[in-house]
PDB file of C-alpha atoms in Angstrom:
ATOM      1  CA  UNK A   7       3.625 -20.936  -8.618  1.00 89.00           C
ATOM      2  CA  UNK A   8       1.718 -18.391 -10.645  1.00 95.00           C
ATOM      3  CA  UNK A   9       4.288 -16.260 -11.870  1.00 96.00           C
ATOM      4  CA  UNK A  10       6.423 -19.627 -12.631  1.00 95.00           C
ATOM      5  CA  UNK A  11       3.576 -20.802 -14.597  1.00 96.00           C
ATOM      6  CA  UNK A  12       2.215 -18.031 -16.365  1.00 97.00           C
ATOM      7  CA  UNK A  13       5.823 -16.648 -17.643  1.00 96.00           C
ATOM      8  CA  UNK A  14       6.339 -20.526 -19.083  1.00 96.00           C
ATOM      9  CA  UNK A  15       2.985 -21.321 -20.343  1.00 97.00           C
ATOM     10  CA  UNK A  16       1.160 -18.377 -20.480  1.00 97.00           C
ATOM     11  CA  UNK A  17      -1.746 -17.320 -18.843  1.00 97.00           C
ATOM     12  CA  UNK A  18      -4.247 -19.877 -20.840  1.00 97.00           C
ATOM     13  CA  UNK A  19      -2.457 -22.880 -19.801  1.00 98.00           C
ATOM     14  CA  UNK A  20      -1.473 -21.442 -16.328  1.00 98.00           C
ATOM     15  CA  UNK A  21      -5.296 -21.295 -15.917  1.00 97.00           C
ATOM     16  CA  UNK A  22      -5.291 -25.059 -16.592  1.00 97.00           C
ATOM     17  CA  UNK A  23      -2.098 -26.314 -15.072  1.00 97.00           C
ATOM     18  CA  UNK A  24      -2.861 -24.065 -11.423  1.00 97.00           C
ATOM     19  CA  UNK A  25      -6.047 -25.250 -10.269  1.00 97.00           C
ATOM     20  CA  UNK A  26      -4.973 -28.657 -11.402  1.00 97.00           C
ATOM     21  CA  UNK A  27      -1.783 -28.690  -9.912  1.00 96.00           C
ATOM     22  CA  UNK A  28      -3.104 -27.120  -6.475  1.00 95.00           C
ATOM     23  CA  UNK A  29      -6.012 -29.134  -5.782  1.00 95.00           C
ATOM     24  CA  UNK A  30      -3.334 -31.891  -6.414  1.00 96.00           C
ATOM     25  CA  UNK A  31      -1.271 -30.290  -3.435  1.00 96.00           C
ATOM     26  CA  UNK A  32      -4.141 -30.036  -1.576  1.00 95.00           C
ATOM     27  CA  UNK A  33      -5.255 -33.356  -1.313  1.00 95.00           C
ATOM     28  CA  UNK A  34      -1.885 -35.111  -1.153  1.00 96.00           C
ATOM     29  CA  UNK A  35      -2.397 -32.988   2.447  1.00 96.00           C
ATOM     30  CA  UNK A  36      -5.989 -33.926   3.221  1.00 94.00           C
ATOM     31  CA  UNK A  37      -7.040 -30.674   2.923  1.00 94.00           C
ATOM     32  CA  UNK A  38      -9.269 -30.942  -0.076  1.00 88.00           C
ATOM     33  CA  UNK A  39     -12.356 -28.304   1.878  1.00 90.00           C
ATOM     34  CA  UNK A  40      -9.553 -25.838   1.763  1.00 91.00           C
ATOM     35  CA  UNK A  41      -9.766 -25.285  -2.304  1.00 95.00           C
ATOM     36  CA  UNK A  42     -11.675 -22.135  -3.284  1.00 97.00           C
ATOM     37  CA  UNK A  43     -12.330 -22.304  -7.103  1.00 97.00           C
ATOM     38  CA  UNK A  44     -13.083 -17.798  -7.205  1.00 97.00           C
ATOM     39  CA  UNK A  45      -9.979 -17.463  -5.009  1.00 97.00           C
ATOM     40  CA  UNK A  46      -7.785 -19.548  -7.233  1.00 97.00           C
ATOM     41  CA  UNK A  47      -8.837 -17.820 -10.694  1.00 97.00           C
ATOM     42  CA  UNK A  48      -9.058 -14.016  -9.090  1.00 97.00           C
ATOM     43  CA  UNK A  49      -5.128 -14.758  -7.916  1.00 97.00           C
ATOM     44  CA  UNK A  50      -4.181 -16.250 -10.837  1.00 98.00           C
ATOM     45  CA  UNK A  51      -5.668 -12.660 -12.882  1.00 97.00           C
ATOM     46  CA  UNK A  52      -4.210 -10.743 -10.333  1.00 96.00           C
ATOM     47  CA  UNK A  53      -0.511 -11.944 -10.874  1.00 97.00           C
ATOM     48  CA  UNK A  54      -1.755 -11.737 -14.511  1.00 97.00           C
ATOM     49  CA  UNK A  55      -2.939  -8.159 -14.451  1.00 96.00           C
ATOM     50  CA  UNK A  56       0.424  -7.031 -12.689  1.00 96.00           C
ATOM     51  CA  UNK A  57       2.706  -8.803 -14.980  1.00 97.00           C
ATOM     52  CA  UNK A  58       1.072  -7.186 -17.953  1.00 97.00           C
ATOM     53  CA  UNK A  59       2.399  -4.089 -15.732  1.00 96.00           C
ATOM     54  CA  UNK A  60       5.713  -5.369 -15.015  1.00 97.00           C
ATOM     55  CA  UNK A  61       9.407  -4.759 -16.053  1.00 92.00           C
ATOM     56  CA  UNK A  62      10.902  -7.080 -13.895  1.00 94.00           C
ATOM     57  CA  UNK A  63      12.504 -10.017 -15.236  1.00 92.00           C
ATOM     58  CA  UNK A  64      12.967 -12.363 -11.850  1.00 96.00           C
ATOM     59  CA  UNK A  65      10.291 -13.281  -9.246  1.00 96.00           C
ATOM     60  CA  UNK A  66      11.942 -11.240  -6.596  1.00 96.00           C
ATOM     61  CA  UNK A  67      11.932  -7.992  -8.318  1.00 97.00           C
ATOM     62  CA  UNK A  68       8.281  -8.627  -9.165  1.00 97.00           C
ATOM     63  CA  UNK A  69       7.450  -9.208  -5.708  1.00 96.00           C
ATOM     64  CA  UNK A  70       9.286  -6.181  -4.577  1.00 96.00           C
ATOM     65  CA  UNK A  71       7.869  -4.432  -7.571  1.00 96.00           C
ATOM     66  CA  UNK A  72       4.292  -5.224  -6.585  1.00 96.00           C
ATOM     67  CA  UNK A  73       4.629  -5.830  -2.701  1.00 94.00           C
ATOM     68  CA  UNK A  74       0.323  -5.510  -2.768  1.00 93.00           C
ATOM     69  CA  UNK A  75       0.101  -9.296  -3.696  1.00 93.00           C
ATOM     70  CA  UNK A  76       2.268 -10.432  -0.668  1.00 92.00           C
ATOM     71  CA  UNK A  77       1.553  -7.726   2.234  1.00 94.00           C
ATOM     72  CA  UNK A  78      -2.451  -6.492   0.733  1.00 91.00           C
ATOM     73  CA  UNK A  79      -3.556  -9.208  -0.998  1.00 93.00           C
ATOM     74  CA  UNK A  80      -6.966  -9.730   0.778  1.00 93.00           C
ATOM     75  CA  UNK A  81      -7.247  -5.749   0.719  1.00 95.00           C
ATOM     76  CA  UNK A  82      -6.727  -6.449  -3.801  1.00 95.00           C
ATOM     77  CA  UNK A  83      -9.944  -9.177  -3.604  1.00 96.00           C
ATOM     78  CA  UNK A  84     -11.506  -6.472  -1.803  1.00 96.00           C
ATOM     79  CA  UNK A  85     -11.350  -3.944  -4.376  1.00 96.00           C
ATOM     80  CA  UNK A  86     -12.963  -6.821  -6.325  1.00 97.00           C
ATOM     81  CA  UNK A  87     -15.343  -8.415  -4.661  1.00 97.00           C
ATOM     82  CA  UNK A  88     -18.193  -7.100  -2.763  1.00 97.00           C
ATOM     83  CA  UNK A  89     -19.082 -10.336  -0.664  1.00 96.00           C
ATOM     84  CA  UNK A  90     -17.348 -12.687   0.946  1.00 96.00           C
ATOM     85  CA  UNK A  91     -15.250 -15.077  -1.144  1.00 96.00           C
ATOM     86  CA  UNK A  92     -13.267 -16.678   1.260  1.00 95.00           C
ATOM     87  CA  UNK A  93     -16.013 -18.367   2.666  1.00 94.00           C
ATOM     88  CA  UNK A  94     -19.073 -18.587   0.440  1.00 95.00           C
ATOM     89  CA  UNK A  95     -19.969 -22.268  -0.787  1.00 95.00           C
ATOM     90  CA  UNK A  96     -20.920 -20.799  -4.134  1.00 96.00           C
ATOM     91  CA  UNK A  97     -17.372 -19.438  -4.547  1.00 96.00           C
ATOM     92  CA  UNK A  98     -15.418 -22.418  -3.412  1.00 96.00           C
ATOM     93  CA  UNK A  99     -17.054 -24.706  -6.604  1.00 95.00           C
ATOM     94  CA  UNK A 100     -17.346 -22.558  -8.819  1.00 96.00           C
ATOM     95  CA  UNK A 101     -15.449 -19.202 -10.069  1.00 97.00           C
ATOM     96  CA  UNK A 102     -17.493 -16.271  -9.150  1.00 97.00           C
ATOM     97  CA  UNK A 103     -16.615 -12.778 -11.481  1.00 96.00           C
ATOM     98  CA  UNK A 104     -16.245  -9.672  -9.327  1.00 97.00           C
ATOM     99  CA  UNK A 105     -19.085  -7.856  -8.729  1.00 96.00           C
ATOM    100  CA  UNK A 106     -16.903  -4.231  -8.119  1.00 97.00           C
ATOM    101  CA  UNK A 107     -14.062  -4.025 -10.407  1.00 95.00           C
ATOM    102  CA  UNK A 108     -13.655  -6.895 -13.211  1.00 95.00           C
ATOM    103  CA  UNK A 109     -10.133  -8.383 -13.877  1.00 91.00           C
ATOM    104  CA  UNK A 110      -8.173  -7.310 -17.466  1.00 81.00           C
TER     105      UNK A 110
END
């Protein structure tokens, strides 16, 4: 959904459209608790950050390019983010920057 959006919009409006479109998703499954506001934005730079990177020119050869955001990507917050943003009220409402290593 990221990639989608940022390669058609561009990162300003993917920044928009995402946490629009997944909070959307979310409740249409009852789920609306589940929506972390720093997770959603940190994901969103991350795809960001290795698209600036990139030379693919499909989905799948990003992914296989950058395998860290599929198989690591909990490890890449990590590098990130000192404290717990998975879980931490404060993150969930609001977008939290990294306290380790800021985004591009």
């Amino acid at each position: 959904m990221t990639w989608i959006n940022i390669k058609k919009y561009g990162i300003e409006k993917a920044e928009t459209n995402i946490p629009r479109q997944l909070r959307e998703y979310i409740k249409s499954v009852g789920a609306e608790n589940k929506y972390n506001t720093t997770l959603t934005f940190a994901a969103i730079k991350a795809v960001y950050h290795f698209m600036l990177k990139s030379d693919s020119i499909s989905f799948q050869e990003f992914m296989i390019e950058f395998p860290r955001l599929k198989n690591n990507f909990t490890e890449l917050m990590s590098c990130h983010y000192g404290f717990d943003i998975y879980n931490s009220e404060k993150a969930k409402m609001k977008f939290m920057e990294p306290d380790l290593l800021p985004f591009d």
